[in-house]
Amino acid sequence: MDFVGGNSTSRSKKQRCLTNFSAAFSGSSSGSLPLEESNAAEDFHSVEEAYLAWKDEWYGKFEWIIFYQDEGKVYCRFCREAKVRGKFGKEGATSLNVSNFIHHQGTAAHTKAAYALRDEGKGIQRALAASKKVGDIALTILFRLAYFIAKEHLVYTKFSKLCALAKSLEADITFKLYHTEKACLDFIHCISQVVQTRVLERVRASP
């Protein structure tokens, strides 16, 4: 099924399920959001008429809009992902005009769906930020262990054992790929480059 759009997912792709969304916003036992308000706008009775009425500029005005060219119908990305019952969420709207889109955008069901998806997006961003923080800590520990190897003139084979020791002390080292001798050499090389750069800067800055 073809559709015209930039940031929309494929029609054939399964709809995602929003965890606890129904419990938070649904007023019915079925787990679906309230039915959208009906609109009295004139419907197009053929795919060709809908296609001729469609304007690409609407994508820029309504971030949620999806137009399926082969159906001649418009859907709301927010309402579909939140499984809202109604034309824009499930059936597809055939009333292609700005007033109809504005009407839908102001409905309670659409507003709830939009807020729920944005909250979900913020949760994902927080999870990614936390994951990045853990990764940064792990790399910092690995660099320090490699620096210790170089400073104490230890053999590189000790690096993996030091990593195991750090992990036994509950250090959050998640990158098993970097527990090898080669990784130790790479870390030491990076450290030496930084040290060399700093020394050169001090020499150049000295009178």
mmCIF file of C-alpha atoms in Angstrom, residues 18-143:
data_model
loop_
_atom_site.group_PDB
_atom_site.id
_atom_site.type_symbol
_atom_site.label_atom_id
_atom_site.label_comp_id
_atom_site.label_asym_id
_atom_site.label_seq_id
_atom_site.Cartn_x
_atom_site.Cartn_y
_atom_site.Cartn_z
ATOM 1 C CA LEU A 18 1.511 2.210 24.002
ATOM 2 C CA THR A 19 2.039 0.705 27.449
ATOM 3 C CA ASN A 20 -0.536 1.765 30.025
ATOM 4 C CA PHE A 21 -2.024 4.258 27.570
ATOM 5 C CA SER A 22 -5.509 2.788 27.787
ATOM 6 C CA ALA A 23 -5.430 2.680 31.573
ATOM 7 C CA ALA A 24 -4.428 6.321 31.747
ATOM 8 C CA PHE A 25 -6.792 7.822 29.212
ATOM 9 C CA SER A 26 -9.571 5.366 28.310
ATOM 10 C CA GLY A 27 -12.984 5.685 29.765
ATOM 11 C CA SER A 28 -14.253 2.340 28.472
ATOM 12 C CA SER A 29 -13.496 -1.275 29.287
ATOM 13 C CA SER A 30 -12.446 -2.026 25.708
ATOM 14 C CA GLY A 31 -9.161 -0.176 26.135
ATOM 15 C CA SER A 32 -9.784 2.208 23.219
ATOM 16 C CA LEU A 33 -9.936 5.960 23.345
ATOM 17 C CA PRO A 34 -13.307 7.717 22.966
ATOM 18 C CA LEU A 35 -14.717 7.918 19.479
ATOM 19 C CA GLU A 36 -13.752 11.121 17.736
ATOM 20 C CA GLU A 37 -16.380 13.750 17.082
ATOM 21 C CA SER A 38 -18.012 13.228 13.716
ATOM 22 C CA ASN A 39 -17.646 15.962 11.124
ATOM 23 C CA ALA A 40 -20.061 17.151 8.531
ATOM 24 C CA ALA A 41 -17.486 17.948 5.872
ATOM 25 C CA GLU A 42 -18.223 16.628 2.404
ATOM 26 C CA ASP A 43 -16.615 13.257 1.665
ATOM 27 C CA PHE A 44 -15.006 12.358 -1.629
ATOM 28 C CA HIS A 45 -16.553 9.277 -3.182
ATOM 29 C CA SER A 46 -13.647 8.206 -5.357
ATOM 30 C CA VAL A 47 -9.908 7.781 -4.988
ATOM 31 C CA GLU A 48 -9.359 10.004 -8.017
ATOM 32 C CA GLU A 49 -11.334 12.879 -6.510
ATOM 33 C CA ALA A 50 -9.443 12.581 -3.239
ATOM 34 C CA TYR A 51 -6.099 12.469 -5.050
ATOM 35 C CA LEU A 52 -6.927 15.639 -7.002
ATOM 36 C CA ALA A 53 -8.040 17.388 -3.810
ATOM 37 C CA TRP A 54 -4.872 16.495 -1.889
ATOM 38 C CA LYS A 55 -2.179 19.188 -1.401
ATOM 39 C CA ASP A 56 1.385 18.332 -0.377
ATOM 40 C CA GLU A 57 1.668 21.587 1.567
ATOM 41 C CA TRP A 58 -0.606 20.068 4.211
ATOM 42 C CA TYR A 59 2.324 17.975 5.429
ATOM 43 C CA GLY A 60 4.024 21.158 6.594
ATOM 44 C CA LYS A 61 0.922 22.421 8.372
ATOM 45 C CA PHE A 62 -0.115 19.208 10.141
ATOM 46 C CA GLU A 63 2.733 17.088 11.526
ATOM 47 C CA TRP A 64 0.424 14.169 12.218
ATOM 48 C CA ILE A 65 -1.082 13.806 8.755
ATOM 49 C CA ILE A 66 -0.674 10.718 6.544
ATOM 50 C CA PHE A 67 -2.204 10.472 3.061
ATOM 51 C CA TYR A 68 -2.644 7.058 1.458
ATOM 52 C CA GLN A 69 -2.767 7.703 -2.235
ATOM 53 C CA ASP A 70 -4.150 4.300 -3.227
ATOM 54 C CA GLU A 71 -7.031 4.645 -0.743
ATOM 55 C CA GLY A 72 -7.680 8.336 -1.183
ATOM 56 C CA LYS A 73 -7.822 8.608 2.606
ATOM 57 C CA VAL A 74 -6.123 10.633 5.318
ATOM 58 C CA TYR A 75 -5.053 9.221 8.686
ATOM 59 C CA CYS A 76 -3.636 10.747 11.855
ATOM 60 C CA ARG A 77 -0.266 9.292 12.858
ATOM 61 C CA PHE A 78 -0.844 10.039 16.549
ATOM 62 C CA CYS A 79 -4.327 8.535 16.670
ATOM 63 C CA ARG A 80 -3.333 5.430 14.715
ATOM 64 C CA GLU A 81 -0.413 4.633 17.001
ATOM 65 C CA ALA A 82 -2.618 5.236 20.045
ATOM 66 C CA LYS A 83 -5.382 3.072 18.497
ATOM 67 C CA VAL A 84 -8.028 5.770 18.594
ATOM 68 C CA ARG A 85 -11.379 4.715 17.168
ATOM 69 C CA GLY A 86 -12.776 6.920 14.432
ATOM 70 C CA LYS A 87 -12.096 8.131 10.913
ATOM 71 C CA PHE A 88 -8.613 9.550 11.357
ATOM 72 C CA GLY A 89 -7.481 6.808 13.693
ATOM 73 C CA LYS A 90 -8.841 3.621 12.175
ATOM 74 C CA GLU A 91 -11.121 4.004 9.161
ATOM 75 C CA GLY A 92 -9.403 6.779 7.237
ATOM 76 C CA ALA A 93 -10.981 10.152 6.523
ATOM 77 C CA THR A 94 -12.110 11.041 3.008
ATOM 78 C CA SER A 95 -12.923 14.682 3.750
ATOM 79 C CA LEU A 96 -9.801 16.364 2.445
ATOM 80 C CA ASN A 97 -9.910 20.014 3.452
ATOM 81 C CA VAL A 98 -8.161 22.221 5.981
ATOM 82 C CA SER A 99 -11.254 22.865 8.096
ATOM 83 C CA ASN A 100 -11.701 19.127 8.603
ATOM 84 C CA PHE A 101 -8.051 18.719 9.639
ATOM 85 C CA ILE A 102 -8.289 21.624 12.074
ATOM 86 C CA HIS A 103 -11.474 20.133 13.516
ATOM 87 C CA HIS A 104 -9.758 16.786 14.088
ATOM 88 C CA GLN A 105 -6.695 18.442 15.607
ATOM 89 C CA GLY A 106 -8.908 20.064 18.221
ATOM 90 C CA THR A 107 -10.659 16.881 19.333
ATOM 91 C CA ALA A 108 -10.070 15.496 22.813
ATOM 92 C CA ALA A 109 -9.060 12.085 21.464
ATOM 93 C CA HIS A 110 -6.368 13.565 19.209
ATOM 94 C CA THR A 111 -5.002 15.765 21.990
ATOM 95 C CA LYS A 112 -4.702 12.808 24.384
ATOM 96 C CA ALA A 113 -3.002 10.685 21.735
ATOM 97 C CA ALA A 114 -0.503 13.440 20.926
ATOM 98 C CA TYR A 115 0.404 14.006 24.584
ATOM 99 C CA ALA A 116 0.786 10.272 25.213
ATOM 100 C CA LEU A 117 3.174 9.812 22.295
ATOM 101 C CA ARG A 118 5.240 12.838 23.278
ATOM 102 C CA ASP A 119 5.531 11.541 26.845
ATOM 103 C CA GLU A 120 6.652 8.183 25.456
ATOM 104 C CA GLY A 121 9.256 9.948 23.324
ATOM 105 C CA LYS A 122 10.604 11.799 26.351
ATOM 106 C CA GLY A 123 10.869 8.498 28.215
ATOM 107 C CA ILE A 124 12.912 7.000 25.387
ATOM 108 C CA GLN A 125 15.207 10.042 25.352
ATOM 109 C CA ARG A 126 15.763 9.737 29.104
ATOM 110 C CA ALA A 127 16.596 6.049 28.708
ATOM 111 C CA LEU A 128 19.094 6.806 25.942
ATOM 112 C CA ALA A 129 20.702 9.549 28.027
ATOM 113 C CA ALA A 130 21.060 7.157 30.972
ATOM 114 C CA SER A 131 22.535 4.506 28.691
ATOM 115 C CA LYS A 132 25.066 6.997 27.318
ATOM 116 C CA LYS A 133 26.059 7.997 30.856
ATOM 117 C CA VAL A 134 26.687 4.349 31.783
ATOM 118 C CA GLY A 135 28.738 3.911 28.613
ATOM 119 C CA ASP A 136 30.847 6.982 29.367
ATOM 120 C CA ILE A 137 31.597 5.698 32.874
ATOM 121 C CA ALA A 138 32.582 2.285 31.511
ATOM 122 C CA LEU A 139 34.986 3.780 28.971
ATOM 123 C CA THR A 140 36.497 6.048 31.622
ATOM 124 C CA ILE A 141 37.262 3.019 33.814
ATOM 125 C CA LEU A 142 38.822 1.160 30.883
ATOM 126 C CA PHE A 143 41.028 4.136 30.037
#
